[in-house]
PDB file of C-alpha atoms in Angstrom:
ATOM      1  CA  MET A  95     130.882 223.709 175.462  1.00  0.00           C
ATOM      2  CA  SER A  96     132.239 220.365 176.613  1.00  0.00           C
ATOM      3  CA  THR A  97     131.764 217.262 174.507  1.00  0.00           C
ATOM      4  CA  SER A  98     129.389 215.749 177.034  1.00  0.00           C
ATOM      5  CA  THR A  99     127.180 218.858 177.052  1.00  0.00           C
ATOM      6  CA  ARG A 100     127.284 218.965 173.254  1.00  0.00           C
ATOM      7  CA  ASP A 101     126.316 215.293 173.076  1.00  0.00           C
ATOM      8  CA  ARG A 102     123.500 215.718 175.615  1.00  0.00           C
ATOM      9  CA  ASP A 103     122.133 218.727 173.723  1.00  0.00           C
ATOM     10  CA  ALA A 104     122.159 216.747 170.473  1.00  0.00           C
ATOM     11  CA  LEU A 105     120.430 213.819 172.168  1.00  0.00           C
ATOM     12  CA  ASP A 106     117.801 216.109 173.689  1.00  0.00           C
ATOM     13  CA  ARG A 107     116.976 217.493 170.245  1.00  0.00           C
ATOM     14  CA  LEU A 108     116.900 214.022 168.731  1.00  0.00           C
ATOM     15  CA  LEU A 109     114.564 212.753 171.463  1.00  0.00           C
ATOM     16  CA  GLU A 110     112.258 215.735 170.980  1.00  0.00           C
ATOM     17  CA  LEU A 111     112.197 214.996 167.244  1.00  0.00           C
ATOM     18  CA  VAL A 112     111.400 211.328 167.913  1.00  0.00           C
ATOM     19  CA  VAL A 113     108.517 212.273 170.214  1.00  0.00           C
ATOM     20  CA  LEU A 114     107.073 214.820 167.779  1.00  0.00           C
ATOM     21  CA  ILE A 115     107.314 212.438 164.824  1.00  0.00           C
ATOM     22  CA  GLY A 116     105.921 209.569 166.907  1.00  0.00           C
ATOM     23  CA  ASN A 117     102.953 211.630 168.059  1.00  0.00           C
ATOM     24  CA  ASP A 118     102.249 212.841 164.526  1.00  0.00           C
ATOM     25  CA  MET A 119     102.491 209.315 163.140  1.00  0.00           C
ATOM     26  CA  ALA A 120     100.263 207.841 165.841  1.00  0.00           C
ATOM     27  CA  ALA A 121      97.580 210.492 165.296  1.00  0.00           C
ATOM     28  CA  ASN A 122      97.606 210.013 161.529  1.00  0.00           C
ATOM     29  CA  LEU A 123      97.525 206.214 161.741  1.00  0.00           C
ATOM     30  CA  THR A 124      94.696 206.281 164.275  1.00  0.00           C
ATOM     31  CA  ALA A 125      92.703 208.529 161.934  1.00  0.00           C
ATOM     32  CA  MET A 126      93.237 205.921 159.198  1.00  0.00           C
ATOM     33  CA  GLY A 127      92.112 203.078 161.479  1.00  0.00           C
ATOM     34  CA  LEU A 128      95.613 201.622 161.780  1.00  0.00           C
ATOM     35  CA  THR A 129      98.243 200.844 164.373  1.00  0.00           C
ATOM     36  CA  GLU A 130     101.987 201.063 163.805  1.00  0.00           C
ATOM     37  CA  ALA A 131     102.277 197.265 163.641  1.00  0.00           C
ATOM     38  CA  ARG A 132      99.456 196.925 161.101  1.00  0.00           C
ATOM     39  CA  THR A 133     100.974 199.730 159.053  1.00  0.00           C
ATOM     40  CA  ARG A 134     104.248 197.816 158.872  1.00  0.00           C
ATOM     41  CA  VAL A 135     102.324 194.952 157.239  1.00  0.00           C
ATOM     42  CA  LEU A 136     100.831 197.358 154.700  1.00  0.00           C
ATOM     43  CA  TRP A 137     104.279 198.803 153.939  1.00  0.00           C
ATOM     44  CA  GLU A 138     105.636 195.325 153.184  1.00  0.00           C
ATOM     45  CA  LEU A 139     102.708 194.549 150.903  1.00  0.00           C
ATOM     46  CA  GLN A 140     103.147 197.918 149.191  1.00  0.00           C
ATOM     47  CA  ARG A 141     106.821 197.185 148.705  1.00  0.00           C
ATOM     48  CA  TYR A 142     106.683 193.550 147.558  1.00  0.00           C
ATOM     49  CA  GLY A 143     103.111 192.783 146.548  1.00  0.00           C
ATOM     50  CA  PRO A 144     101.109 189.851 147.904  1.00  0.00           C
ATOM     51  CA  LEU A 145     103.024 187.768 150.455  1.00  0.00           C
ATOM     52  CA  THR A 146     102.393 184.714 152.570  1.00  0.00           C
ATOM     53  CA  GLN A 147     102.039 185.169 156.296  1.00  0.00           C
ATOM     54  CA  ARG A 148     105.361 183.361 156.730  1.00  0.00           C
ATOM     55  CA  GLN A 149     107.070 185.844 154.418  1.00  0.00           C
ATOM     56  CA  LEU A 150     105.478 188.736 156.292  1.00  0.00           C
ATOM     57  CA  ALA A 151     106.559 187.323 159.656  1.00  0.00           C
ATOM     58  CA  GLU A 152     110.135 186.983 158.414  1.00  0.00           C
ATOM     59  CA  ALA A 153     110.173 190.451 156.839  1.00  0.00           C
ATOM     60  CA  LEU A 154     108.869 192.062 160.043  1.00  0.00           C
ATOM     61  CA  ASP A 155     110.879 189.802 162.360  1.00  0.00           C
ATOM     62  CA  VAL A 156     107.799 188.733 164.320  1.00  0.00           C
ATOM     63  CA  THR A 157     106.413 185.349 165.276  1.00  0.00           C
ATOM     64  CA  PRO A 158     103.918 183.531 163.045  1.00  0.00           C
ATOM     65  CA  ARG A 159     101.338 183.897 165.821  1.00  0.00           C
ATOM     66  CA  ASN A 160     101.891 187.654 165.914  1.00  0.00           C
ATOM     67  CA  ILE A 161     101.507 188.009 162.150  1.00  0.00           C
ATOM     68  CA  THR A 162      98.309 185.953 162.253  1.00  0.00           C
ATOM     69  CA  GLY A 163      96.813 188.452 164.709  1.00  0.00           C
ATOM     70  CA  LEU A 164      97.920 191.418 162.611  1.00  0.00           C
ATOM     71  CA  VAL A 165      96.543 189.942 159.394  1.00  0.00           C
ATOM     72  CA  ASP A 166      93.300 188.908 161.127  1.00  0.00           C
ATOM     73  CA  ALA A 167      92.813 192.501 162.259  1.00  0.00           C
ATOM     74  CA  LEU A 168      93.591 193.866 158.789  1.00  0.00           C
ATOM     75  CA  VAL A 169      91.115 191.414 157.241  1.00  0.00           C
ATOM     76  CA  GLU A 170      88.428 192.391 159.779  1.00  0.00           C
ATOM     77  CA  THR A 171      88.928 196.081 159.033  1.00  0.00           C
ATOM     78  CA  GLY A 172      88.883 195.571 155.259  1.00  0.00           C
ATOM     79  CA  PHE A 173      92.498 196.395 154.376  1.00  0.00           C
ATOM     80  CA  VAL A 174      93.580 192.931 153.157  1.00  0.00           C
ATOM     81  CA  THR A 175      92.251 189.527 152.194  1.00  0.00           C
ATOM     82  CA  ARG A 176      93.738 186.072 152.256  1.00  0.00           C
ATOM     83  CA  GLU A 177      93.742 184.601 148.751  1.00  0.00           C
ATOM     84  CA  PRO A 178      94.699 181.059 147.688  1.00  0.00           C
ATOM     85  CA  HIS A 179      98.373 180.767 146.793  1.00  0.00           C
ATOM     86  CA  PRO A 180      98.670 179.843 143.111  1.00  0.00           C
ATOM     87  CA  HIS A 181     101.473 177.304 143.686  1.00  0.00           C
ATOM     88  CA  ASP A 182     101.087 176.120 147.290  1.00  0.00           C
ATOM     89  CA  ARG A 183      97.729 174.735 148.437  1.00  0.00           C
ATOM     90  CA  ARG A 184      98.781 175.013 152.090  1.00  0.00           C
ATOM     91  CA  ALA A 185      99.549 178.744 151.914  1.00  0.00           C
ATOM     92  CA  ALA A 186      97.500 181.855 151.384  1.00  0.00           C
ATOM     93  CA  LEU A 187      98.644 185.167 149.983  1.00  0.00           C
ATOM     94  CA  VAL A 188      97.875 188.296 151.966  1.00  0.00           C
ATOM     95  CA  THR A 189      96.590 190.721 149.344  1.00  0.00           C
ATOM     96  CA  PHE A 190      95.313 194.284 149.398  1.00  0.00           C
ATOM     97  CA  THR A 191      91.634 195.047 149.088  1.00  0.00           C
ATOM     98  CA  ALA A 192      90.754 198.214 147.176  1.00  0.00           C
ATOM     99  CA  LYS A 193      90.633 199.995 150.552  1.00  0.00           C
ATOM    100  CA  GLY A 194      94.053 198.609 151.490  1.00  0.00           C
ATOM    101  CA  ALA A 195      95.655 199.600 148.179  1.00  0.00           C
ATOM    102  CA  GLU A 196      94.220 203.109 148.475  1.00  0.00           C
ATOM    103  CA  THR A 197      95.421 203.381 152.070  1.00  0.00           C
ATOM    104  CA  ALA A 198      98.905 202.163 151.133  1.00  0.00           C
ATOM    105  CA  ALA A 199      99.050 204.748 148.354  1.00  0.00           C
ATOM    106  CA  ASP A 200      97.968 207.389 150.900  1.00  0.00           C
ATOM    107  CA  LEU A 201     100.764 206.251 153.214  1.00  0.00           C
ATOM    108  CA  VAL A 202     103.327 206.627 150.435  1.00  0.00           C
ATOM    109  CA  ARG A 203     102.010 210.091 149.551  1.00  0.00           C
ATOM    110  CA  GLY A 204     102.022 211.085 153.207  1.00  0.00           C
ATOM    111  CA  HIS A 205     105.603 209.862 153.558  1.00  0.00           C
ATOM    112  CA  GLU A 206     106.689 211.980 150.592  1.00  0.00           C
ATOM    113  CA  GLU A 207     104.780 215.025 151.837  1.00  0.00           C
ATOM    114  CA  PHE A 208     106.282 214.705 155.314  1.00  0.00           C
ATOM    115  CA  ALA A 209     109.792 214.475 153.851  1.00  0.00           C
ATOM    116  CA  GLN A 210     109.041 217.679 151.914  1.00  0.00           C
ATOM    117  CA  LEU A 211     107.714 219.376 155.036  1.00  0.00           C
ATOM    118  CA  LEU A 212     110.814 218.512 157.034  1.00  0.00           C
ATOM    119  CA  PHE A 213     113.573 218.954 154.469  1.00  0.00           C
ATOM    120  CA  ALA A 214     112.421 221.281 151.671  1.00  0.00           C
ATOM    121  CA  GLY A 215     114.743 224.248 151.503  1.00  0.00           C
ATOM    122  CA  VAL A 216     117.516 222.606 153.532  1.00  0.00           C
ATOM    123  CA  PRO A 217     120.758 223.091 151.578  1.00  0.00           C
ATOM    124  CA  ASP A 218     122.169 219.859 150.142  1.00  0.00           C
ATOM    125  CA  LYS A 219     125.353 220.085 152.227  1.00  0.00           C
ATOM    126  CA  ALA A 220     123.400 220.605 155.458  1.00  0.00           C
ATOM    127  CA  LEU A 221     121.058 217.711 154.670  1.00  0.00           C
ATOM    128  CA  ALA A 222     124.003 215.458 153.813  1.00  0.00           C
ATOM    129  CA  SER A 223     125.600 216.337 157.168  1.00  0.00           C
ATOM    130  CA  PHE A 224     122.318 215.648 158.972  1.00  0.00           C
ATOM    131  CA  VAL A 225     121.974 212.250 157.264  1.00  0.00           C
ATOM    132  CA  ALA A 226     125.606 211.423 158.041  1.00  0.00           C
ATOM    133  CA  GLY A 227     125.013 212.248 161.715  1.00  0.00           C
ATOM    134  CA  ILE A 228     121.872 210.119 161.849  1.00  0.00           C
ATOM    135  CA  ASP A 229     123.700 207.264 160.066  1.00  0.00           C
ATOM    136  CA  HIS A 230     126.473 207.478 162.647  1.00  0.00           C
ATOM    137  CA  ALA A 231     123.993 207.349 165.531  1.00  0.00           C
ATOM    138  CA  LEU A 232     122.154 204.407 163.921  1.00  0.00           C
ATOM    139  CA  SER A 233     125.422 202.553 163.412  1.00  0.00           C
ATOM    140  CA  ARG A 234     126.383 203.081 167.063  1.00  0.00           C
ATOM    141  CA  LEU A 235     122.984 201.849 168.232  1.00  0.00           C
ATOM    142  CA  ARG A 236     123.184 198.782 166.001  1.00  0.00           C
ATOM    143  CA  GLU A 237     126.689 197.987 167.256  1.00  0.00           C
ATOM    144  CA  HIS A 238     125.572 198.458 170.849  1.00  0.00           C
ATOM    145  CA  GLY A 239     122.523 196.261 170.268  1.00  0.00           C
ATOM    146  CA  ALA A 240     124.646 193.535 168.661  1.00  0.00           C
ATOM    147  CA  ALA A 241     127.109 193.666 171.556  1.00  0.00           C
ATOM    148  CA  ARG A 242     124.279 193.407 174.105  1.00  0.00           C
ATOM    149  CA  SER A 243     122.760 190.455 172.219  1.00  0.00           C
ATOM    150  CA  GLN A 244     126.105 188.650 172.348  1.00  0.00           C
ATOM    151  CA  GLU A 245     126.421 189.334 176.089  1.00  0.00           C
ATOM    152  CA  VAL A 246     122.944 187.955 176.733  1.00  0.00           C
ATOM    153  CA  ALA A 247     123.717 184.845 174.667  1.00  0.00           C
ATOM    154  CA  ARG A 248     126.765 184.029 176.833  1.00  0.00           C
TER     155      ARG A 248
END
């Protein structure tokens, strides 16, 4: 098998995996009343605790206007509240409601269960090789993206 055929076969499998995982994630998030973007907000709050909208925008690399829309939607659906910041009168902290905290805990559990589903029983050496291959692909994509960004900036 030539290198190009080998590479195409690997890419085909990776793309199929991306589609299957994406479809599964979208279905599960929809059932929870979430979108991918709103879920990213919940992940950040789960990871760091209450944050200002500015901190969330920076963490997610989105505009302040975009984060306002995401937080508004999460407030309307009962996942988060805006609470007064204890040290800055001009800022509010985005904080979980009971529903939001429970949902975030469900997301963490689901993440762990999905990792088990995919990788339980895979020998350590095989999993290490898989992770190394994915890391290589991610590194190449990041390098390519950085190079394209520099070209666009010129």
